[in-house]
CSV table of C-alpha atoms in Angstrom, one decimal:
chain,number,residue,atom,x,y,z
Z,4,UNK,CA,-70.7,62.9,-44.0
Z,5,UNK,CA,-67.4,63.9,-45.0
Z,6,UNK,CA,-67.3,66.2,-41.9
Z,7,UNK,CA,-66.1,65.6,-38.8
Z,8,UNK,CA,-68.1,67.3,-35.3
Z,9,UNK,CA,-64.6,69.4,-35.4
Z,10,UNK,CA,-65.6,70.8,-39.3
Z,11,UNK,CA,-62.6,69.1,-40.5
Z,12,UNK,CA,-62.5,67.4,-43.8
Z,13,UNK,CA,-62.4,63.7,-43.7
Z,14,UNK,CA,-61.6,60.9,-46.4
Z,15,UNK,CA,-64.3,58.3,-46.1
Z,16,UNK,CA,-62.2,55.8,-47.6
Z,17,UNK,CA,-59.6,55.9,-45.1
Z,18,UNK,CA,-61.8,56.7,-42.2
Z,19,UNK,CA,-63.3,53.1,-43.2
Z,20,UNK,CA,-60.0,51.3,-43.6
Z,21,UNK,CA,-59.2,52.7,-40.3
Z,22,UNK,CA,-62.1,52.0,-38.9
Z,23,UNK,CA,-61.7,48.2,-39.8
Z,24,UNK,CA,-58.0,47.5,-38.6
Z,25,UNK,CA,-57.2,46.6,-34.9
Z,26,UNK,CA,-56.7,50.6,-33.5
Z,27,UNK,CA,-58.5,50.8,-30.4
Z,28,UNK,CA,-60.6,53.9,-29.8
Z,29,UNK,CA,-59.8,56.4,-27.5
Z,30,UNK,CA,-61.2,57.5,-24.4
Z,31,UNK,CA,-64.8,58.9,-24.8
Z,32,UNK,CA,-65.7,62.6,-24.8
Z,33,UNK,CA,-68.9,64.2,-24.6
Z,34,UNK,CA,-71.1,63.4,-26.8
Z,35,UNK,CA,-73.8,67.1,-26.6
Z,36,UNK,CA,-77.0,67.2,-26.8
Z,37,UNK,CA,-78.9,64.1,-27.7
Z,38,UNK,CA,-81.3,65.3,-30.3
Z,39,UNK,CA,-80.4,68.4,-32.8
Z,40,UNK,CA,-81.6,71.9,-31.3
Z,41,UNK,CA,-83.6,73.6,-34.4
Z,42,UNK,CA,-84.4,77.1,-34.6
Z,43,UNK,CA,-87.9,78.6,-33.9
Z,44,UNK,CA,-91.0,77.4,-31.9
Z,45,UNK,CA,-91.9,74.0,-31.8
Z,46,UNK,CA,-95.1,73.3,-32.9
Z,47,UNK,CA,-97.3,69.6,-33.1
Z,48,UNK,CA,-97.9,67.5,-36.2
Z,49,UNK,CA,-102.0,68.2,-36.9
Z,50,UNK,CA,-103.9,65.1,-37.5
Z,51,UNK,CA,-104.7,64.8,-40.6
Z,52,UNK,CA,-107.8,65.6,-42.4
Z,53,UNK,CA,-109.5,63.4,-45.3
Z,54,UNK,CA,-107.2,62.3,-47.8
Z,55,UNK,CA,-104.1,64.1,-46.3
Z,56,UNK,CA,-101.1,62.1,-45.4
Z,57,UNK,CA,-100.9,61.0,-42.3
Z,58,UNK,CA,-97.8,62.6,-40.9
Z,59,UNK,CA,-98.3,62.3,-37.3
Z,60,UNK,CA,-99.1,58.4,-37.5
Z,61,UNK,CA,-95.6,58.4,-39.8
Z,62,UNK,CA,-93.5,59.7,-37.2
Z,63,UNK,CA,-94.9,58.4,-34.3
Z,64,UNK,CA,-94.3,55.2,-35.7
Z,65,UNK,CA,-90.8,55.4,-36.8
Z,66,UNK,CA,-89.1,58.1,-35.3
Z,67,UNK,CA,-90.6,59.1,-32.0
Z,68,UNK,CA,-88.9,58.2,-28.7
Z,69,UNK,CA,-90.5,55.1,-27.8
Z,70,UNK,CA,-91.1,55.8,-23.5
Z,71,UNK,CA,-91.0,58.0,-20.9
Z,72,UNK,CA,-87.7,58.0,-20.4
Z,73,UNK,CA,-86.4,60.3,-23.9
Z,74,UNK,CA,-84.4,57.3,-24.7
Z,75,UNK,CA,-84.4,57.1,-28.6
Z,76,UNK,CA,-85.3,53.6,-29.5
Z,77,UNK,CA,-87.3,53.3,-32.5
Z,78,UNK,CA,-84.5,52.3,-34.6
Z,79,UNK,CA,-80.9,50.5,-33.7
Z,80,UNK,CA,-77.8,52.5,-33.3
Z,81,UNK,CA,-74.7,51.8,-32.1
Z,82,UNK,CA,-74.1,52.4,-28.5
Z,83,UNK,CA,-77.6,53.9,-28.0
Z,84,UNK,CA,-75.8,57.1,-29.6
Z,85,UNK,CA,-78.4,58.2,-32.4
Z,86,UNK,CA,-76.8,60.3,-34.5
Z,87,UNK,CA,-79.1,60.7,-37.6
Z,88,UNK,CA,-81.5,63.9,-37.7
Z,89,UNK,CA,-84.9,64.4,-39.8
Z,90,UNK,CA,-85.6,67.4,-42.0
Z,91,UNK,CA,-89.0,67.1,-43.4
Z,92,UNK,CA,-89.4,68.4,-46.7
Z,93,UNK,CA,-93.7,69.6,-46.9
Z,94,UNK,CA,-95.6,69.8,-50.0
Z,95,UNK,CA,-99.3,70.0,-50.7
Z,96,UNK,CA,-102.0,67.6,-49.1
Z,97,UNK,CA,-100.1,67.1,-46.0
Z,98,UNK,CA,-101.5,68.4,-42.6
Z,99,UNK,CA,-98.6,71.1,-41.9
Z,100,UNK,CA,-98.2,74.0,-44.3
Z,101,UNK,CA,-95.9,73.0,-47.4
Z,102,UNK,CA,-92.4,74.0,-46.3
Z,103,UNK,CA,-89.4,72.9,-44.4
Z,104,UNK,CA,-89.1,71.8,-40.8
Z,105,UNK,CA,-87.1,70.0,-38.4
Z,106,UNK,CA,-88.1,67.5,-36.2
Z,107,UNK,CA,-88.0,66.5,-32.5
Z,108,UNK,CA,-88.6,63.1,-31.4
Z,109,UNK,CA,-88.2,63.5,-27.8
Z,110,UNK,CA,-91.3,65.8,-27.8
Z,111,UNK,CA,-92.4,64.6,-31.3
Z,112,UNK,CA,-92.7,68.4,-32.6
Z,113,UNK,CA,-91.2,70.0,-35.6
Z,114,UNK,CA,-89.8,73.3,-35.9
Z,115,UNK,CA,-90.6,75.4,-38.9
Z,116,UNK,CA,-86.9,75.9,-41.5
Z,117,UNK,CA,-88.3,77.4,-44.0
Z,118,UNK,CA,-90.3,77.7,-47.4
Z,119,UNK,CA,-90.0,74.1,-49.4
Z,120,UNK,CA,-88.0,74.0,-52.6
Z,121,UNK,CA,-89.3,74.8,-55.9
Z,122,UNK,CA,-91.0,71.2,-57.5
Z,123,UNK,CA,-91.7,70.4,-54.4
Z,124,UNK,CA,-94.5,67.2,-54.7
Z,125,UNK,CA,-97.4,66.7,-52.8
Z,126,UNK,CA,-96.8,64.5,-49.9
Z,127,UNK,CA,-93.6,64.6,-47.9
Z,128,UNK,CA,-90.0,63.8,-48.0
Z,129,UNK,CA,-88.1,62.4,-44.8
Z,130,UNK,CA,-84.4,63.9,-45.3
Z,131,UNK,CA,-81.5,61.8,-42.9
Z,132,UNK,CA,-78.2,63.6,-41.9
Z,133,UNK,CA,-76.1,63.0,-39.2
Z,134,UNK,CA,-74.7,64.9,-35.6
Z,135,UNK,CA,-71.1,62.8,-36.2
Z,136,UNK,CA,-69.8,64.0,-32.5
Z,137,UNK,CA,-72.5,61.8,-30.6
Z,138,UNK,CA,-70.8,58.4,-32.3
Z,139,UNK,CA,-67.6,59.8,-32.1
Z,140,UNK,CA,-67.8,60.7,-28.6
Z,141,UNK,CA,-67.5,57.0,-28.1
Z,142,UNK,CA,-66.2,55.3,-30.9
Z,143,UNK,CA,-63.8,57.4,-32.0
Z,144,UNK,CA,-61.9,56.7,-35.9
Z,145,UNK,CA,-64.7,53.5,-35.8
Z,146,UNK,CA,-68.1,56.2,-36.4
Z,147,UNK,CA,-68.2,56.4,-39.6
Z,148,UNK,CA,-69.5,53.4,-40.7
Z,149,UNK,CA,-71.4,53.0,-37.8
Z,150,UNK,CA,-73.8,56.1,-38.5
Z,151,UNK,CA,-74.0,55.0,-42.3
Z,152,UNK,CA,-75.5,52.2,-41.3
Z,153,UNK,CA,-77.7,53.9,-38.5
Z,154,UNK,CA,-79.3,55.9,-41.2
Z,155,UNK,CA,-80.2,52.8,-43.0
Z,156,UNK,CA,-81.8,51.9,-39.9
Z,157,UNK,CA,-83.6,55.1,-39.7
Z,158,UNK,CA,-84.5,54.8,-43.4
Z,159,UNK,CA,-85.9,51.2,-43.0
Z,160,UNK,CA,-88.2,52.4,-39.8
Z,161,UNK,CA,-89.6,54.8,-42.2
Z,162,UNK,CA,-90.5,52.8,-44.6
Z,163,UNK,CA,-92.0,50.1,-42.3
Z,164,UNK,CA,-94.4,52.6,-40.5
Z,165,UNK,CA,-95.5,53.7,-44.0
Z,166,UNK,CA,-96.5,50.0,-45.0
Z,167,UNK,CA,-98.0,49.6,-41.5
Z,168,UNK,CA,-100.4,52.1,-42.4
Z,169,UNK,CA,-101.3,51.2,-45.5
Z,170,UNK,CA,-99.9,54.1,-47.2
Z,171,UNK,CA,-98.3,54.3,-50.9
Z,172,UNK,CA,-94.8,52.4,-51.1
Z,173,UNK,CA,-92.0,55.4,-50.2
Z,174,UNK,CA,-89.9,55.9,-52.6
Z,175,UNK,CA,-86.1,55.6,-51.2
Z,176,UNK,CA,-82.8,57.5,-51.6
Z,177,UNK,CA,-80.2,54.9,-51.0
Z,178,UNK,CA,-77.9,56.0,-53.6
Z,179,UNK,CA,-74.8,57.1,-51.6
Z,180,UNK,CA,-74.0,60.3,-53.8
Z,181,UNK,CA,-75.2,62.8,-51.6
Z,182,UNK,CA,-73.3,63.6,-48.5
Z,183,UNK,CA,-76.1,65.6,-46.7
Z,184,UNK,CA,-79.0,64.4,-46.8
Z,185,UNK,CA,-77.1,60.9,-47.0
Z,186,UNK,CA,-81.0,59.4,-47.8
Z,187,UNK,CA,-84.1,60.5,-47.9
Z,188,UNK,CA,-87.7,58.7,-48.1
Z,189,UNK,CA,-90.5,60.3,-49.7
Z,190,UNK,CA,-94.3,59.7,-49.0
Z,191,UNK,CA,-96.5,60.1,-51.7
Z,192,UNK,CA,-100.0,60.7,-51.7
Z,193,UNK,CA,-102.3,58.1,-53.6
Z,194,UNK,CA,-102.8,60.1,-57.2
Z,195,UNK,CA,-98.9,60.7,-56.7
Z,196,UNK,CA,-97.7,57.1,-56.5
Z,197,UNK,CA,-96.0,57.1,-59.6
Z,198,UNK,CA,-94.0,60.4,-59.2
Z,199,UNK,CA,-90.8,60.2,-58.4
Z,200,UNK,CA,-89.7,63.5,-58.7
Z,201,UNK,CA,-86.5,65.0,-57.1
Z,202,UNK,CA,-85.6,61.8,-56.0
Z,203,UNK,CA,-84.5,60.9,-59.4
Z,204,UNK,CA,-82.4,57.6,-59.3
Z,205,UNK,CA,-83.7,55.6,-56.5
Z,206,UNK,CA,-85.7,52.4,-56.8
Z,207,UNK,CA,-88.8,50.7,-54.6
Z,208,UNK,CA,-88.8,48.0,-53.1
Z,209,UNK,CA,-91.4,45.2,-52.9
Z,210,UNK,CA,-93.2,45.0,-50.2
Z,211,UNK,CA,-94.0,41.5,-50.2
Z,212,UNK,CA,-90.4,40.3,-50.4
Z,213,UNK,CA,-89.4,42.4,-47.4
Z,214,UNK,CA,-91.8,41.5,-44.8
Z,215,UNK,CA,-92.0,37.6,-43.5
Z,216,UNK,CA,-95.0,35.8,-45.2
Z,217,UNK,CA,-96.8,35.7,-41.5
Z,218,UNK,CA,-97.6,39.7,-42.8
Z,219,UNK,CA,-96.5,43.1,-41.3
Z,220,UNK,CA,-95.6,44.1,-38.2
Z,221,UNK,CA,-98.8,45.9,-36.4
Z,222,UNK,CA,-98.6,49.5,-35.7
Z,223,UNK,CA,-98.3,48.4,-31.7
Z,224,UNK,CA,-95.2,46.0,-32.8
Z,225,UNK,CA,-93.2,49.0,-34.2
Z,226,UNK,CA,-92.8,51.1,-31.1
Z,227,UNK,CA,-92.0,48.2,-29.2
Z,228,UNK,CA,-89.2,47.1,-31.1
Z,229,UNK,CA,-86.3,46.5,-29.2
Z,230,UNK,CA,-82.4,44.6,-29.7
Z,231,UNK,CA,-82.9,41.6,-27.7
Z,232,UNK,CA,-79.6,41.9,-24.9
Z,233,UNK,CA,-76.7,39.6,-24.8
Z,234,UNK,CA,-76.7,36.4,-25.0
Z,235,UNK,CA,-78.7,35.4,-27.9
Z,236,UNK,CA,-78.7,31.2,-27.4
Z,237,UNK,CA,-80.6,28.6,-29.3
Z,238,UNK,CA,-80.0,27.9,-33.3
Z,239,UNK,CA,-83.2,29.1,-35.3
Z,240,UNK,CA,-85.2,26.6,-37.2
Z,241,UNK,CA,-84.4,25.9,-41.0
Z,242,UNK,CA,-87.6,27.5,-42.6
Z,243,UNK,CA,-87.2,31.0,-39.6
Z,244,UNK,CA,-83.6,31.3,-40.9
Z,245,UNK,CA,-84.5,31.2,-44.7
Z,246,UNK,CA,-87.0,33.5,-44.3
Z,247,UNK,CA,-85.3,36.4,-42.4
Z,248,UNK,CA,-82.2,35.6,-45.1
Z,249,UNK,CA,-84.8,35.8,-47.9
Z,250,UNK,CA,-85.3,39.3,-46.8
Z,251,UNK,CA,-82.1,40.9,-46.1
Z,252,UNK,CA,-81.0,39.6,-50.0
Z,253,UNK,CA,-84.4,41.1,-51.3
Z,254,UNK,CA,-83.7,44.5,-49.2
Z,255,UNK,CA,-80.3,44.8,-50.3
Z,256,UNK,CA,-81.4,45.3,-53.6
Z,257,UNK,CA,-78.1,43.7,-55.1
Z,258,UNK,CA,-75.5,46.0,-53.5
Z,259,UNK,CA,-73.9,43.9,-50.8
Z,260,UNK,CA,-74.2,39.9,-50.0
Z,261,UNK,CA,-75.4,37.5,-47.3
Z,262,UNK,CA,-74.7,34.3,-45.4
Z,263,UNK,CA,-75.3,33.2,-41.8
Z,264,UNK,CA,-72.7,32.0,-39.1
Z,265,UNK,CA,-74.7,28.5,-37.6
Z,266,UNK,CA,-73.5,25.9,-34.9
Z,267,UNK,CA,-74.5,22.8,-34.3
Z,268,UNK,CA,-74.8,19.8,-35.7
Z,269,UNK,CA,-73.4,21.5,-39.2
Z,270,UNK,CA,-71.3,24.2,-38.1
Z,271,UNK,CA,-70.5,26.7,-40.7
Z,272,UNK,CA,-71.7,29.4,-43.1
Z,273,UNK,CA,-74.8,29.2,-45.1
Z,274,UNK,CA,-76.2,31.2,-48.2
Z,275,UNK,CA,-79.3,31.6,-49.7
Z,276,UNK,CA,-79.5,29.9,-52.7
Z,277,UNK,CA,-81.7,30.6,-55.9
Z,278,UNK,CA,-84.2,28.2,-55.0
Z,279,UNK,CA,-84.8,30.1,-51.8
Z,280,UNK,CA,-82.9,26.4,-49.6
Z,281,UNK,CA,-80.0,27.1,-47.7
Z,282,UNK,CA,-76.8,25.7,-49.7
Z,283,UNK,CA,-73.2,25.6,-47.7
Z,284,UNK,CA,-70.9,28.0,-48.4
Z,285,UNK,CA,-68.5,26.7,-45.6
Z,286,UNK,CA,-67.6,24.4,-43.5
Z,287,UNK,CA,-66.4,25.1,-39.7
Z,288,UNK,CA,-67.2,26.8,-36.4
Z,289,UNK,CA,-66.9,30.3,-37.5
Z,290,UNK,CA,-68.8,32.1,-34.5
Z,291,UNK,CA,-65.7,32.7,-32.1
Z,292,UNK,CA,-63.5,34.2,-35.2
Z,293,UNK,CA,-66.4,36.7,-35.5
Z,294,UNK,CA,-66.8,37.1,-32.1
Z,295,UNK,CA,-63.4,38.6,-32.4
Z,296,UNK,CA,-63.9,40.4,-35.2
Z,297,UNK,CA,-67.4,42.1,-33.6
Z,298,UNK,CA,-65.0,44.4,-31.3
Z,299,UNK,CA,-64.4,41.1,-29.2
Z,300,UNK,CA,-67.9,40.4,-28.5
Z,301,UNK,CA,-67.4,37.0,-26.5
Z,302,UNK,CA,-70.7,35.8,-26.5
Z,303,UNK,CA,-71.4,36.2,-29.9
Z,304,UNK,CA,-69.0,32.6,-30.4
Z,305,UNK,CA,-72.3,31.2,-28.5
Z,306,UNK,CA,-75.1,32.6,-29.9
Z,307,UNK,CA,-78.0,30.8,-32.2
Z,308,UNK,CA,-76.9,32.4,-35.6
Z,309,UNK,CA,-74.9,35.2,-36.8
Z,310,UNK,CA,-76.3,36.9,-39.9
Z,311,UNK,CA,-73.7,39.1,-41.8
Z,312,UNK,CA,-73.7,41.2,-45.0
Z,313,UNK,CA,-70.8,41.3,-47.0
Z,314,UNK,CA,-69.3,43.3,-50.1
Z,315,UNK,CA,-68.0,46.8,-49.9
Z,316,UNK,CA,-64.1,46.0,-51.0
Z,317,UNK,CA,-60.9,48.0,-50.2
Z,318,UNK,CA,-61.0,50.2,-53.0
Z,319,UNK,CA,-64.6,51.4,-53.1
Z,320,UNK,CA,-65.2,54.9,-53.8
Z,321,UNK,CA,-67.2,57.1,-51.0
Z,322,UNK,CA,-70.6,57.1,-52.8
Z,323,UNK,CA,-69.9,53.0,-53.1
Z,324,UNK,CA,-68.8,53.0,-49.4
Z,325,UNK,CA,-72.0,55.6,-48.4
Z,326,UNK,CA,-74.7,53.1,-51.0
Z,327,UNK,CA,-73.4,50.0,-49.3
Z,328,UNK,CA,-73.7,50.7,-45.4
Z,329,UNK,CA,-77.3,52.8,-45.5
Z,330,UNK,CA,-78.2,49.1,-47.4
Z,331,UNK,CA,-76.7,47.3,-45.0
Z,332,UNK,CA,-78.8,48.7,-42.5
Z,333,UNK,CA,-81.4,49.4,-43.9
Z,334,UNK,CA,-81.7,45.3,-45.1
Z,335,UNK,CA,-80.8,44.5,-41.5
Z,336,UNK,CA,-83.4,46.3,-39.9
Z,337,UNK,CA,-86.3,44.9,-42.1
Z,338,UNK,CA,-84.6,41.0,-41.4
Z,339,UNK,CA,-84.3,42.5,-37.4
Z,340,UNK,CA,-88.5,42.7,-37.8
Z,341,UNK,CA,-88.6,39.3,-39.7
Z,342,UNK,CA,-86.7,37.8,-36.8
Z,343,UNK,CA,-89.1,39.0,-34.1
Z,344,UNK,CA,-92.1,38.1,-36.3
Z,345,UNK,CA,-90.8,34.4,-36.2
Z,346,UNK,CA,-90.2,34.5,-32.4
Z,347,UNK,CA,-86.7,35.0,-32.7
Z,348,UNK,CA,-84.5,37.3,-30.5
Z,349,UNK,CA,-82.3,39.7,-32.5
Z,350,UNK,CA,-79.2,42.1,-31.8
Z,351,UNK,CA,-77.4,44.1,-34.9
Z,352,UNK,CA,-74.0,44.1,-34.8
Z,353,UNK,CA,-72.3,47.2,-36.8
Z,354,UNK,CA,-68.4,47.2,-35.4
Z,355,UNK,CA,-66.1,44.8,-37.5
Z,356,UNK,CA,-62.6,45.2,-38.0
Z,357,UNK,CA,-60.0,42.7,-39.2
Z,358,UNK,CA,-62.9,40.8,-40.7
Z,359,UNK,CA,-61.9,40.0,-44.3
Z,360,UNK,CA,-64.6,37.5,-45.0
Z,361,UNK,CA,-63.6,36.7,-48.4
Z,362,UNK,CA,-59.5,36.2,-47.1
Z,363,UNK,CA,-60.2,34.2,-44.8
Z,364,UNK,CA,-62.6,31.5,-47.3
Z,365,UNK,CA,-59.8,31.4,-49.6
Z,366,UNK,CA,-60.5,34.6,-51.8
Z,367,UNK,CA,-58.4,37.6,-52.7
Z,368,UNK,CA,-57.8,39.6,-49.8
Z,369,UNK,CA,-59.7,43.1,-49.9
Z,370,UNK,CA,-62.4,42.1,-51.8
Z,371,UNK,CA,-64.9,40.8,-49.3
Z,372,UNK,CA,-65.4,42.6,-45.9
Z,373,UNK,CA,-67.9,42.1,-43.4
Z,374,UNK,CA,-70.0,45.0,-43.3
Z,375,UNK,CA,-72.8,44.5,-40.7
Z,376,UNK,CA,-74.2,41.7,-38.6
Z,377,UNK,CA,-77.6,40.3,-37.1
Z,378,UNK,CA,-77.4,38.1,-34.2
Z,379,UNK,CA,-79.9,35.2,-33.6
Z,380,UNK,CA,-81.1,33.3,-30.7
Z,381,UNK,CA,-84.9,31.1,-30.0
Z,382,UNK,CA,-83.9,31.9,-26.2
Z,383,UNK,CA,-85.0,35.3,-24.9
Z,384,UNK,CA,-82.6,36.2,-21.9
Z,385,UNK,CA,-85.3,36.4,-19.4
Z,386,UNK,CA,-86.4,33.5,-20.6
Z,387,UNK,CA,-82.5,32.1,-19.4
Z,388,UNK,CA,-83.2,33.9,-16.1
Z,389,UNK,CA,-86.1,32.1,-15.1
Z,390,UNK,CA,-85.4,28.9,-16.7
């Protein structure tokens, strides 16, 4: 991640400091290929056989293109762009031969790398990495954050199409210290639950606090996930909001905050509190400053609710910087699901700049920045169309 398409080195500190002030972007340039060109055959993902892990069902369910038309939607990105690429890392009692492949989702192949690592554990390990020209192509000095928090998007689609299937909790690398892969998600088989391996240093996540109460998304639900489009109208009920705050605090797993932008008949921000009620942090129509903010987003200022993590302050380090935006999105793609499960409409919103949340409610400067955002609406725009 410290590499630009062009091989040159880059600060990740001031790529994000740049990346929040007011410089505009400059004209776009082509973005290549859409997905990652490996070496080698392609070759399908076996089913798998009794009391192998079901590989096939994995990536069809979190990383496949979703249609006929090659577009990857499985997970959010900004500007449609996807930049994150899979390695999978085989071991034993998986249906592919233990060893190291890359993977296709247009044609939902992998191509074979190589042999697997020494200690390699039964089961399989996801590995995320990034192609940095296809977000630059378009955003420019703003990319950087943007595909940190992509990955977390990735990572989260992962780890819901494992708990779809009933399959061991993945164990996630979210730790920010490794430049490439920047995460990873292992699958365990059952025996193997409590291994953790090469992955030394991450933490689980419970299930149950990261999924609405209503239960899981269905393995149909996944694939059809989409970000509801502009504009996103109606202010959520009470107990819809708390729940899809509850989980993005649970699946942020202390490293950044969160508070929601609402309208009418309170306007202001609210925060979860310990009690799991909604407490104000603020009082005041804040949706048009962040509509602003959100790259000048107009019709964010109207919609239902504006979710939006905060934390990461000026002087972070890269792994800080790196740890905070894979949570970030990874957090707001589980609350995206929660959203939907509660009939809500839902858009992430990943491009801030000027937006010192913590300045502007009276804190030190610096300290405080917006990070990423999750629109909310009850009105579907179709349903506006024909209403």
């Amino acid at each position: 991640m410290e590499h630009a398409y062009e091989d040159r080195p880059v600060d990740l500190v001031t790529a994000l400091a740049r990346a929040r002030s007011p410089e505009e972007p400059g004209p776009d340039t082509s973005p290549g290929p859409a997905v990652r060109a490996w070496p080698g055959p392609p070759r399908p993902v076996p089913e798998a056989g009794t009391g192998e892990l079901d590989l096939q069902a994995l990536l069809r369910l979190s990383l496949a293109a979703s249609d006929g038309s090659g577009r990857l939607r499985p997970a959010p990105s900004a500007g449609g762009l996807h930049p994150v690429d899979a390695e999978l890392v085989v071991g034993p009692g998986c249906p592919l031969p233990p060893g190291r492949y890359g993977y296709d989702p247009r044609r939902h192949r992998v191509h074979r790398l190589g042999r697997e690592p020494d200690g390699t554990l039964p089961g399989a390990t996801v590995e995320l990495s990034v192609t940095p020209r296809r977000t630059v192509s378009h955003y420019g000095h703003r990319a950087w954050p943007l595909m940190l928090l992509d990955t977390g998007h990735v990572a989260a689609a992962l780890w819901l199409a494992a708990r779809v299937l009933g399959a061991c909790e993945p164990v996630l690398r979210l730790d920010g210290h490794a430049e490439d892969p920047l995460a990873a998600v292992h699958f365990a088989l059952p025996e193997w639950a409590g291994e953790v391996g090469p992955l030394e240093g991450t933490y689980r996540i419970r299930p149950e606090g990261t999924r609405p109460a209503s239960g899981a998304p269905t393995p149909r639900e996944l694939p059809a996930r989409r970000s509801a489009p502009p504009p996103l109208r109606g202010t959520p009920p009470q107990d819809a909001l708390r729940a899809v705050l509850a989980t993005a605090v649970q699946a942020s797993a202390g490293e950044l905050a969160w508070c929601a932008a609402v309208g009418e008949p309170q306007p202001g921000l609210v925060e979860l509190a310990p009690d799991g009620t909604l407490r104000r942090l603020a009082a005041g129509e804040a949706r048009p400053t962040l509509a602003v903010w959100a790259a000048r987003q107009a019709w964010i200022a109207q919609a239902g609710a504006v979710l939006l993590a905060h934390g990461c302050p000026t002087d972070a380090d890269a792994p800080r910087i790196r740890r905070v935006h894979l949570r970030a999105g990874f957090a707001a793609h589980l609350a995206h699901v929660a959203a939907v499960r509660h009939g809500l409409a839902a858009r992430p919103v990943g491009s801030w700049q000027q937006a010192d949340l913590g300045a502007a409610l009276g804190a030190a400067p610096g300290r405080d920045w917006i990070v990423h955002g999750l629109v909310l609406g009850t009105t579907h725009p179709d349903e506006e169309k024909t209403s």
